[in-house]
PDB file of C-alpha atoms and ligand atoms in Angstrom:
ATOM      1  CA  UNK A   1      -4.276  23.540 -32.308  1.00  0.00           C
ATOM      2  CA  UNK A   2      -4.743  23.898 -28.427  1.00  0.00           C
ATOM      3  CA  UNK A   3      -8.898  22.821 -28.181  1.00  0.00           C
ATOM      4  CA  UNK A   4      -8.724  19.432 -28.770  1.00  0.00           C
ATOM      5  CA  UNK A   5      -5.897  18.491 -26.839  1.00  0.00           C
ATOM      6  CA  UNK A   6      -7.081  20.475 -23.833  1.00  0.00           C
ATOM      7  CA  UNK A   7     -10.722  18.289 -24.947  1.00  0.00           C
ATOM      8  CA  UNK A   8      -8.500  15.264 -24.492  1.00  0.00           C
ATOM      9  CA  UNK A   9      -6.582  16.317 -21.510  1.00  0.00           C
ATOM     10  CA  UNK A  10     -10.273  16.842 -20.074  1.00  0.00           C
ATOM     11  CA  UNK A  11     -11.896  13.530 -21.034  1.00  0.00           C
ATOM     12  CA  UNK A  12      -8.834  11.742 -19.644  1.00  0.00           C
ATOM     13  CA  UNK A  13      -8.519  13.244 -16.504  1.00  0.00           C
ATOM     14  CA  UNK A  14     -12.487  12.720 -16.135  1.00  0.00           C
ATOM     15  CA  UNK A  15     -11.995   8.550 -17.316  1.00  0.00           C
ATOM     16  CA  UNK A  16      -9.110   8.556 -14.827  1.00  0.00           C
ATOM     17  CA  UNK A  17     -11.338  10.254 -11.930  1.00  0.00           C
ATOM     18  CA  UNK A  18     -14.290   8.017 -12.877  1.00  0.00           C
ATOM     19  CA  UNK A  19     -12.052   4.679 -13.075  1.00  0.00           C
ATOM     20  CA  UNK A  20     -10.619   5.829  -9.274  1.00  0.00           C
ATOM     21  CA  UNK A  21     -13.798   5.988  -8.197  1.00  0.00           C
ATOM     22  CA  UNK A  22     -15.284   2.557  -9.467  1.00  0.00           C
ATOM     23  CA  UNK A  23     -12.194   1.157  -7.656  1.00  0.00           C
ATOM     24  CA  UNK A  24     -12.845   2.924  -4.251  1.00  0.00           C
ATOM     25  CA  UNK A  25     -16.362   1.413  -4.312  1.00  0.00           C
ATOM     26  CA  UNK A  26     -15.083  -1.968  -5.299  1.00  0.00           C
ATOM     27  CA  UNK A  27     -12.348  -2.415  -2.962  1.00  0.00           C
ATOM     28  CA  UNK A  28     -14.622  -0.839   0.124  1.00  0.00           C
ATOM     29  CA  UNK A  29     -16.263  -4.987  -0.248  1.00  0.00           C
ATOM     30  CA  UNK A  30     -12.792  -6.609   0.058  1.00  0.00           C
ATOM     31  CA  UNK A  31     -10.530  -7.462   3.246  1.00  0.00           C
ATOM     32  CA  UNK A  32      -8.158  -4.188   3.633  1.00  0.00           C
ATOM     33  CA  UNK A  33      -4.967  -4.404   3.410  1.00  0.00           C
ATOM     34  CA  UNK A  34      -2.763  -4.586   6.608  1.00  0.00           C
ATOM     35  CA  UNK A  35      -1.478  -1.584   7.097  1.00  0.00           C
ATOM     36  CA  UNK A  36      -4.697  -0.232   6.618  1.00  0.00           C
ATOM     37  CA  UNK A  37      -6.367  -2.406   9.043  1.00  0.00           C
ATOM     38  CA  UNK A  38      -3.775  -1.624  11.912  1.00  0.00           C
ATOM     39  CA  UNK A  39      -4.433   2.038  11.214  1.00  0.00           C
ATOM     40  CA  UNK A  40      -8.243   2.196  11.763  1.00  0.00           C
ATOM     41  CA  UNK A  41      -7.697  -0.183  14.814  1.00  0.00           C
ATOM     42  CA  UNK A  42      -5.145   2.904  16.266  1.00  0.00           C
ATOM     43  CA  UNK A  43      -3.957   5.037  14.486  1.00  0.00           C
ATOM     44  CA  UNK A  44      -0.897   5.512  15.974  1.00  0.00           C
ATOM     45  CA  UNK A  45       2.023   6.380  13.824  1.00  0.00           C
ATOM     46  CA  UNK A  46       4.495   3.614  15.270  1.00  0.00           C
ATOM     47  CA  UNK A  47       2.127   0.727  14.916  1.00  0.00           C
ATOM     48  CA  UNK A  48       1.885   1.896  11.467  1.00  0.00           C
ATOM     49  CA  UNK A  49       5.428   2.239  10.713  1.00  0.00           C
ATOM     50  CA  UNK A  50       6.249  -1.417  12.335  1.00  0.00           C
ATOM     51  CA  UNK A  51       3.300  -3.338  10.529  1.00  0.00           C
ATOM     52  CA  UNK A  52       4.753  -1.397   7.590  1.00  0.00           C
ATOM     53  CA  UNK A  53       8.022  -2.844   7.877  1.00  0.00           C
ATOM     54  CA  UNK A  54       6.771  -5.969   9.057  1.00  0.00           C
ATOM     55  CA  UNK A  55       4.725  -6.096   5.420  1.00  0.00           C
ATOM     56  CA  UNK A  56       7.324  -5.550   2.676  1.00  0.00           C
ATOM     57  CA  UNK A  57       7.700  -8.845   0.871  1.00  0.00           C
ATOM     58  CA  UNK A  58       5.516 -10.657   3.133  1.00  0.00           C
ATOM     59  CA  UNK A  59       1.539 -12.185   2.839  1.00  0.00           C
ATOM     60  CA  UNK A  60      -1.050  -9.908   4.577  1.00  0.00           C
ATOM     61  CA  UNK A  61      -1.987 -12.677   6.771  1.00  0.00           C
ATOM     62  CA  UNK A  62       1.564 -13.387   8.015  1.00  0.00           C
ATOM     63  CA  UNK A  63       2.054  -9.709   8.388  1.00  0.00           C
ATOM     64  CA  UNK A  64      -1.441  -9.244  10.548  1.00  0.00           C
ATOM     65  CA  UNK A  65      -0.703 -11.939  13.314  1.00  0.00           C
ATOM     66  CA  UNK A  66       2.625 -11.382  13.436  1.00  0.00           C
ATOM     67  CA  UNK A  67       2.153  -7.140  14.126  1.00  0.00           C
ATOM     68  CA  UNK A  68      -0.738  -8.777  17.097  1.00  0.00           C
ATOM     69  CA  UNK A  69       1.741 -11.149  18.576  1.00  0.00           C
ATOM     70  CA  UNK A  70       4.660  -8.235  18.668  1.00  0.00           C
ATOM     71  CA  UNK A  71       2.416  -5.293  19.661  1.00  0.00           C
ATOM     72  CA  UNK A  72       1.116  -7.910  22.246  1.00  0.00           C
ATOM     73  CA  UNK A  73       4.133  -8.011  23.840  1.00  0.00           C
ATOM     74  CA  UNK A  74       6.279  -4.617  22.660  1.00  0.00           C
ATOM     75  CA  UNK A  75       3.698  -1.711  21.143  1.00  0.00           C
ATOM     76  CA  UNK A  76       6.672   1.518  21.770  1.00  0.00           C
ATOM     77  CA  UNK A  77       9.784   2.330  20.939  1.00  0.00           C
ATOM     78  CA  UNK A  78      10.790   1.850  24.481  1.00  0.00           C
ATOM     79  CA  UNK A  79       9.441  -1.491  24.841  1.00  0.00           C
ATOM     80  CA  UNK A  80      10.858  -2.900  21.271  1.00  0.00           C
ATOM     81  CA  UNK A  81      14.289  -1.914  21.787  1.00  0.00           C
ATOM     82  CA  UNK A  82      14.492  -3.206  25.197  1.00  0.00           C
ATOM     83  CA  UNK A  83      13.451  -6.803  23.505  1.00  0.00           C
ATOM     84  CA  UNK A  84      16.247  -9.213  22.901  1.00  0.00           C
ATOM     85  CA  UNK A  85      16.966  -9.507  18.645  1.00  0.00           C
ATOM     86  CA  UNK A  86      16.170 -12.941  18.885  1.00  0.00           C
ATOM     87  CA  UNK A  87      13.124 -12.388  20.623  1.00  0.00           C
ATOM     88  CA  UNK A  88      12.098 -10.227  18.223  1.00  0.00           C
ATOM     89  CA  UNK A  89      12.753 -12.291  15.323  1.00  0.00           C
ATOM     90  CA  UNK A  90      10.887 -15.525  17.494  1.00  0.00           C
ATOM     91  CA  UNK A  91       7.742 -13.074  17.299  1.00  0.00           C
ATOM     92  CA  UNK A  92       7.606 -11.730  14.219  1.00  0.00           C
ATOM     93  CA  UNK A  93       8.561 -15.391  12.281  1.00  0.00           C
ATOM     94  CA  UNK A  94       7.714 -16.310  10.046  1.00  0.00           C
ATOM     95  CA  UNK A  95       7.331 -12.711   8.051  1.00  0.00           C
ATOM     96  CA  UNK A  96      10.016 -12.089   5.492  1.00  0.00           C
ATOM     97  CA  UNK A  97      13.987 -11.539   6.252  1.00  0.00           C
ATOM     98  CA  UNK A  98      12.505 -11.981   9.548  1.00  0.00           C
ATOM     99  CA  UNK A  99      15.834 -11.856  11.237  1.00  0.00           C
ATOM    100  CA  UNK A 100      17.409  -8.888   9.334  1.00  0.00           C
ATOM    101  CA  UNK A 101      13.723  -7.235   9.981  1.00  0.00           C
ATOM    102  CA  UNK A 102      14.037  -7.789  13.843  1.00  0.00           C
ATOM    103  CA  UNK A 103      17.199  -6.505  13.671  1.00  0.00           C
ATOM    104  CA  UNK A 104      16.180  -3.193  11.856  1.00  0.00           C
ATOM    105  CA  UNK A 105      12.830  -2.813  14.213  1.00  0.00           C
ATOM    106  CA  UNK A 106      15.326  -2.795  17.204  1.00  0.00           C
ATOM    107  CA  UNK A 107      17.852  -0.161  15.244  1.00  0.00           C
ATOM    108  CA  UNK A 108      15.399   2.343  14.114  1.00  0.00           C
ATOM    109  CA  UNK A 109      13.520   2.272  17.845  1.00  0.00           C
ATOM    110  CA  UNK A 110      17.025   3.011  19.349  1.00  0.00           C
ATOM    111  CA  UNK A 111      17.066   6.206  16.521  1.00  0.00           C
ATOM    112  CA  UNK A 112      13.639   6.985  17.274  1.00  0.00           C
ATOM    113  CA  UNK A 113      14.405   7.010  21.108  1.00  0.00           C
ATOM    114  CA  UNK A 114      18.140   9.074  20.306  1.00  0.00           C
ATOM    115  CA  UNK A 115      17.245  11.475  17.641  1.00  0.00           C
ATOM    116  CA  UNK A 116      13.001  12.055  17.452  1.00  0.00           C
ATOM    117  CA  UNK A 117      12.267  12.084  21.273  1.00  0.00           C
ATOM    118  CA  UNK A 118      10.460   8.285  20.967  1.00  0.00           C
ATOM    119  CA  UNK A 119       7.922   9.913  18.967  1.00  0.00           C
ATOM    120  CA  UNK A 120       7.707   8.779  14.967  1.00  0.00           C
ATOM    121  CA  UNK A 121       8.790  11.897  12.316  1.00  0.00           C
ATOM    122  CA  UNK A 122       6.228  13.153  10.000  1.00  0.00           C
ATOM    123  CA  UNK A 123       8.982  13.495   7.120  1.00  0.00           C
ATOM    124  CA  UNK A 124       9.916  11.374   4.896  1.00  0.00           C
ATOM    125  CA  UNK A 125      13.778  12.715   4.997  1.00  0.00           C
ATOM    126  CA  UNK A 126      13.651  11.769   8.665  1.00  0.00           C
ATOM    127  CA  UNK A 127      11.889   8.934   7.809  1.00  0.00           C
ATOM    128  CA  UNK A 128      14.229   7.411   5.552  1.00  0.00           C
ATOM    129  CA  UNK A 129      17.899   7.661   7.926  1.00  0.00           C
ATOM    130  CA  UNK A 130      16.106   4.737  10.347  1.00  0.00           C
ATOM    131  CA  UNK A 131      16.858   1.730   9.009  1.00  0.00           C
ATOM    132  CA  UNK A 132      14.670  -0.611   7.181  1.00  0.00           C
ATOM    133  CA  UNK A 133      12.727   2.676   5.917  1.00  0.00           C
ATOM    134  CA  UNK A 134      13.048   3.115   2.134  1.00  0.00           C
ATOM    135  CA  UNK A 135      10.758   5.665   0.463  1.00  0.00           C
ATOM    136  CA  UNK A 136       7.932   3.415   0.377  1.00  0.00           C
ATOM    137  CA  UNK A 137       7.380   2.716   3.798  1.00  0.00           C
ATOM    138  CA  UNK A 138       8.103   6.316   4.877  1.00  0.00           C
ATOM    139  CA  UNK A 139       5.429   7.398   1.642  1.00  0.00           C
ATOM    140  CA  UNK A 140       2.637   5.146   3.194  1.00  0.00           C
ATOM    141  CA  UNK A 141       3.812   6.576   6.841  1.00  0.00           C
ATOM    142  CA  UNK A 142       3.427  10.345   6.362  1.00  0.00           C
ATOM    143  CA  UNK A 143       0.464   9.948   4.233  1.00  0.00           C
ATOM    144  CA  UNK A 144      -1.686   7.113   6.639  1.00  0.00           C
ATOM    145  CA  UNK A 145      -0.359   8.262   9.893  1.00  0.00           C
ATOM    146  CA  UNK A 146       0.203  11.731   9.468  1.00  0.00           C
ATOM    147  CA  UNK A 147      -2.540  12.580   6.383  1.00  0.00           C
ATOM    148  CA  UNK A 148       0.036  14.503   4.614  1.00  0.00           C
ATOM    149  CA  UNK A 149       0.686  14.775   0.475  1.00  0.00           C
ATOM    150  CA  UNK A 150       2.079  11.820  -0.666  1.00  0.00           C
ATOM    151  CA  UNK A 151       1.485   8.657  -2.949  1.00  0.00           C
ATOM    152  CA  UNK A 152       2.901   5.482  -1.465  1.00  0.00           C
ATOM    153  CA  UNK A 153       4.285   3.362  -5.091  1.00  0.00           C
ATOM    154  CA  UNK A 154       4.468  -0.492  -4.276  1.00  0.00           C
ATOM    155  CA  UNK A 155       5.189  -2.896  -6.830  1.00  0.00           C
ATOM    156  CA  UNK A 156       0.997  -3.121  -6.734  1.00  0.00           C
ATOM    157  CA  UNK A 157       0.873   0.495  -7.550  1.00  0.00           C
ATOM    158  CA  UNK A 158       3.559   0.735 -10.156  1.00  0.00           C
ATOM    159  CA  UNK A 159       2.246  -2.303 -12.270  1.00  0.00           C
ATOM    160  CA  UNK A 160      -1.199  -1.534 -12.086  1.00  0.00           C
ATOM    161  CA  UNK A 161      -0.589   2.359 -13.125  1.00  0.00           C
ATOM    162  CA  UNK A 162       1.480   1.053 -16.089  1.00  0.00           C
ATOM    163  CA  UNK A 163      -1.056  -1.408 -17.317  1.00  0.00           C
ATOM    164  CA  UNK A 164      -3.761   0.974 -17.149  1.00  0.00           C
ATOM    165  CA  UNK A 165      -2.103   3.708 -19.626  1.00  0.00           C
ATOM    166  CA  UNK A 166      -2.109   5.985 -16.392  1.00  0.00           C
ATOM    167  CA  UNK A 167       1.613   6.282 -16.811  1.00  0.00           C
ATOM    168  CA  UNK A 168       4.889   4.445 -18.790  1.00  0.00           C
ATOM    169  CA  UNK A 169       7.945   4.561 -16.419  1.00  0.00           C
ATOM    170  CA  UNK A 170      10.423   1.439 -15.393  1.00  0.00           C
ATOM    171  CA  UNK A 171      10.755   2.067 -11.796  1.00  0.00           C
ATOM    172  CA  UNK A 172       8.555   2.702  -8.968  1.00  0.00           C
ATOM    173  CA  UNK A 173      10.607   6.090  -8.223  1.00  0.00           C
ATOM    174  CA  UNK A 174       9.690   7.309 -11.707  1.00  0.00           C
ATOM    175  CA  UNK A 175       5.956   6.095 -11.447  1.00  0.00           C
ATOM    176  CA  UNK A 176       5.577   8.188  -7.949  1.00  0.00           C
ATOM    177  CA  UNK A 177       6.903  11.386  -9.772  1.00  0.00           C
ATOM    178  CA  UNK A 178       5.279  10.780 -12.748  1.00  0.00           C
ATOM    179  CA  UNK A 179       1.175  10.150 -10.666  1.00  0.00           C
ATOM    180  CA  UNK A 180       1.826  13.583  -9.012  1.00  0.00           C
ATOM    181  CA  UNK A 181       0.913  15.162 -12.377  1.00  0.00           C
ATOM    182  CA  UNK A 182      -1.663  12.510 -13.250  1.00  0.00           C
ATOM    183  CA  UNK A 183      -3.763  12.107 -10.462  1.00  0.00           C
ATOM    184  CA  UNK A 184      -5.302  14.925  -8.673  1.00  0.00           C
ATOM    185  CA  UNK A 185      -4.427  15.062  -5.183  1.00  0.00           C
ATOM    186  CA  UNK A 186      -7.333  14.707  -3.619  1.00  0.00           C
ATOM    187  CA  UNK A 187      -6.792  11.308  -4.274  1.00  0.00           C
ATOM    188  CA  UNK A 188      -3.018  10.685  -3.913  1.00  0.00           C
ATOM    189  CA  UNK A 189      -3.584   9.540   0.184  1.00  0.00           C
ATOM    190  CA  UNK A 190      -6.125   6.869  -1.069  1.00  0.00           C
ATOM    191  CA  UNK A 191      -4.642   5.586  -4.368  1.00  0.00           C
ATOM    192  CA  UNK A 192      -2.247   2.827  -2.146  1.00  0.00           C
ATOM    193  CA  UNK A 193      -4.954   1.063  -0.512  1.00  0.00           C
ATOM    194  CA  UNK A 194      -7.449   1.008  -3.932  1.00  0.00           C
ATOM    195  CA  UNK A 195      -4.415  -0.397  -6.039  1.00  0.00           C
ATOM    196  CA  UNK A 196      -3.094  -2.459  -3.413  1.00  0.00           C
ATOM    197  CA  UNK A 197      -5.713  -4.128  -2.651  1.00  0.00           C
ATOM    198  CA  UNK A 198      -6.896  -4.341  -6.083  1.00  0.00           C
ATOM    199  CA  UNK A 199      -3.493  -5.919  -7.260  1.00  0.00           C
ATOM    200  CA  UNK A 200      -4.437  -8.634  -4.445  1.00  0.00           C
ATOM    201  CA  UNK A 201      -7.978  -9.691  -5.798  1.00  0.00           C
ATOM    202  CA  UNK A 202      -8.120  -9.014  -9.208  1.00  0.00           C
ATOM    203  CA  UNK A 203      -5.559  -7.272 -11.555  1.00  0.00           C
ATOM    204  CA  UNK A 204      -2.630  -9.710 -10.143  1.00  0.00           C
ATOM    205  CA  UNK A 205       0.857  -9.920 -10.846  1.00  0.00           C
ATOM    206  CA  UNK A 206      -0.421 -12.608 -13.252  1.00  0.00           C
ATOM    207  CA  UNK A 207      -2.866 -13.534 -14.949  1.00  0.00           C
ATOM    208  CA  UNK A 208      -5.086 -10.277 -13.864  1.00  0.00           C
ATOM    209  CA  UNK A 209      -9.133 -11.351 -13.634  1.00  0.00           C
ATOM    210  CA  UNK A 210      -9.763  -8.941 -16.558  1.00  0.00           C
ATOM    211  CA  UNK A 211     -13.335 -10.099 -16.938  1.00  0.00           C
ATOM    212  CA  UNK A 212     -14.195  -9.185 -13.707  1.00  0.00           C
ATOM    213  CA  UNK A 213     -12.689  -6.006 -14.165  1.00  0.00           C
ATOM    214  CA  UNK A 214     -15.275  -2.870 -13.626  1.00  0.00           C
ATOM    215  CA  UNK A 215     -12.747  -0.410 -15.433  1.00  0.00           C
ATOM    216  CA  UNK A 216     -11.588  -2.732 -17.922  1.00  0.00           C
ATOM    217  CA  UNK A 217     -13.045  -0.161 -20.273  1.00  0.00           C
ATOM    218  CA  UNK A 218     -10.834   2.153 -18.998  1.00  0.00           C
ATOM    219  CA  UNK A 219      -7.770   0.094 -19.124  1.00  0.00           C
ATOM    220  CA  UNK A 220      -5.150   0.191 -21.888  1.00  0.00           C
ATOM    221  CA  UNK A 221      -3.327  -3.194 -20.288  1.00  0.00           C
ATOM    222  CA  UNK A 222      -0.514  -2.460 -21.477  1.00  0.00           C
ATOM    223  CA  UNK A 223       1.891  -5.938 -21.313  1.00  0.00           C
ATOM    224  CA  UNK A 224      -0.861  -7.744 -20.269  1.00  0.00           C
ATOM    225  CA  UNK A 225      -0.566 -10.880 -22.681  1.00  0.00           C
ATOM    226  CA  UNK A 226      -3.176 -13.359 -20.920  1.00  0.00           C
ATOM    227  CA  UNK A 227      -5.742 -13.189 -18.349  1.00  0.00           C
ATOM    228  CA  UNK A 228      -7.005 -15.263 -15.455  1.00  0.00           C
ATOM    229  CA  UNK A 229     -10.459 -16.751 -15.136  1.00  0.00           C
ATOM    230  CA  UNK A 230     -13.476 -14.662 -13.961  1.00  0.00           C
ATOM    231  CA  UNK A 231     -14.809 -15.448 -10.520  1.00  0.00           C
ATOM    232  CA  UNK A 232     -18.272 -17.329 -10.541  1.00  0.00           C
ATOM    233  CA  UNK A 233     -20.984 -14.376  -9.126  1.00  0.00           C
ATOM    234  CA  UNK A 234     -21.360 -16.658  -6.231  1.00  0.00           C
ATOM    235  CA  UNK A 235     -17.809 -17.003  -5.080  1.00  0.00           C
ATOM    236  CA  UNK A 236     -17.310 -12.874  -5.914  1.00  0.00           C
ATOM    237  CA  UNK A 237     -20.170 -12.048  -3.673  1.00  0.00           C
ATOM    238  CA  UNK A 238     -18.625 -14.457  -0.735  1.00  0.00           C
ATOM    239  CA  UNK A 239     -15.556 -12.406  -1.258  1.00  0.00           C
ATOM    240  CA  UNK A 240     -17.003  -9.052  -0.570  1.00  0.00           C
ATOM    241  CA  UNK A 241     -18.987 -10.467   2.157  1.00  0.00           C
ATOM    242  CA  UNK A 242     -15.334 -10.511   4.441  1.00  0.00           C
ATOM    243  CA  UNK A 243     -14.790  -7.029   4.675  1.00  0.00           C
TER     244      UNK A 243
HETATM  245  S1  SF4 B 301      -8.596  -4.592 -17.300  1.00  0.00           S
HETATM  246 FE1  SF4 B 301      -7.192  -6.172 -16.545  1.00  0.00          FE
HETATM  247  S2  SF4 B 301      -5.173  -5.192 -16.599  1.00  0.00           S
HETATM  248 FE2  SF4 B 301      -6.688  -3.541 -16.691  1.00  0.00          FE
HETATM  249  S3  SF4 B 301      -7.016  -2.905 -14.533  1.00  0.00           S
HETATM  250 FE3  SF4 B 301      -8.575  -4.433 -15.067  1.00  0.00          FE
HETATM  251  S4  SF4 B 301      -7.694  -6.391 -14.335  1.00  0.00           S
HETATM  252 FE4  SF4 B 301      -5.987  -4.898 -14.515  1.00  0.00          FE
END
């Protein structure tokens, strides 16, 4: 019979709403992510693509003062690919693959320069030919810099969605595809920075802080075998007090 499982469809899609919701309001307390931060300081679509770059597989912290010391000195395409490689690479150390990284900012600001004008494309198929831009970065691109569709799948995003029942895929390619029918899009531009920065303060790689968790009775946690301490009030409310 069709009525209950349209019932169910309903009630899930409201719990899934509802859980999106309590993150939004519990992430708005904690330090942003990078990116994010470098977007509401200008929101210019090539500082957002570089600290983008500059951030896969490296801390937030690293990331942050590495993006100030490089947009110090080089904050266009013009500037950065007139910069030496190893000059580059001195000012963005110690971030991840810093050297292959420095060499890829310099490449795709030569492409951007040849083939977009100098100005950063709002398409992710465009996106994608400069190099060091895989579908993630160009996801979080088009969707922070340009507010178009899109949900931006980290490893953040993919483990979280998994562990909450949302969705039950194996790569982050499949998990994108498969939160387009999930979540409405109204929130698909958001659902990055809530999971991201909820994978970095509470539902962690391991050992997720399930007992501090306000949707934990949402959550289906699915592989999660064993949880991390809860936070003492105290040291939570210190936490929120950064943002
Ligand atoms: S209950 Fe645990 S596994 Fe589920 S979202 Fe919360 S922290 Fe993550």
């Amino acid at each position: 019979m069709s009525r209950p499982s349209h019932a169910s469809a309903r009630s899930t899609d409201f719990n899934l709403a509802e859980a999106i919701r309590r993150l939004r309001r519990v992430v708005a307390r904690w330090r942003q992510p990078v990116v994010e931060r470098v977007a509401n300081e200008k929101p210019d679509p090539f500082r957002i693509l570089i600290a983008t770059m500059l951030s896969l597989r490296t801390k937030d912290e690293t990331t942050d003062e590495a993006a100030r010391r490089l947009f110090a000195v080089a904050s266009t395409p013009e500037a950065m690919a007139r910069l030496p490689e190893k000059r580059l690479a001195r000012l963005i150390y110690p971030v991840g693959f810093y050297n292959q990284k420095a060499c890829c900012l310099r490449a795709a600001c030569s492409l951007l320069l040849e083939r977009f004008g100098g100005r950063v494309p709002a398409d992710i198929d465009a996106l994608v030919t400069l190099p060091g831009v895989g579908r993630k970065v160009a996801n979080l691109v088009v969707t922070r810099a340009f507010h178009l569709p899109g949900i931006c799948v980290d490893t953040h995003v993919h483990r979280i969605s998994n562990r909450l029942g949302w969705v039950v895929t194996k790569t982050p390619e499949e998990t994108e595809r498969a939160l387009y029918d999930r979540i409405q899009p109204r929130w698909w531009p958001y659902l990055n920075l809530y999971l991201v920065t909820w994978g970095q303060h509470c539902c962690r790689p391991t050992h997720p802080r399930c007992g501090d968790c306000p949707i934990a009775a949402r959550c289906a946690r699915v592989g999660v075998t064993s949880t991390g301490k809860s936070r003492p009030p105290a040291r939570r409310l210190s936490r929120g007090l950064q943002a």
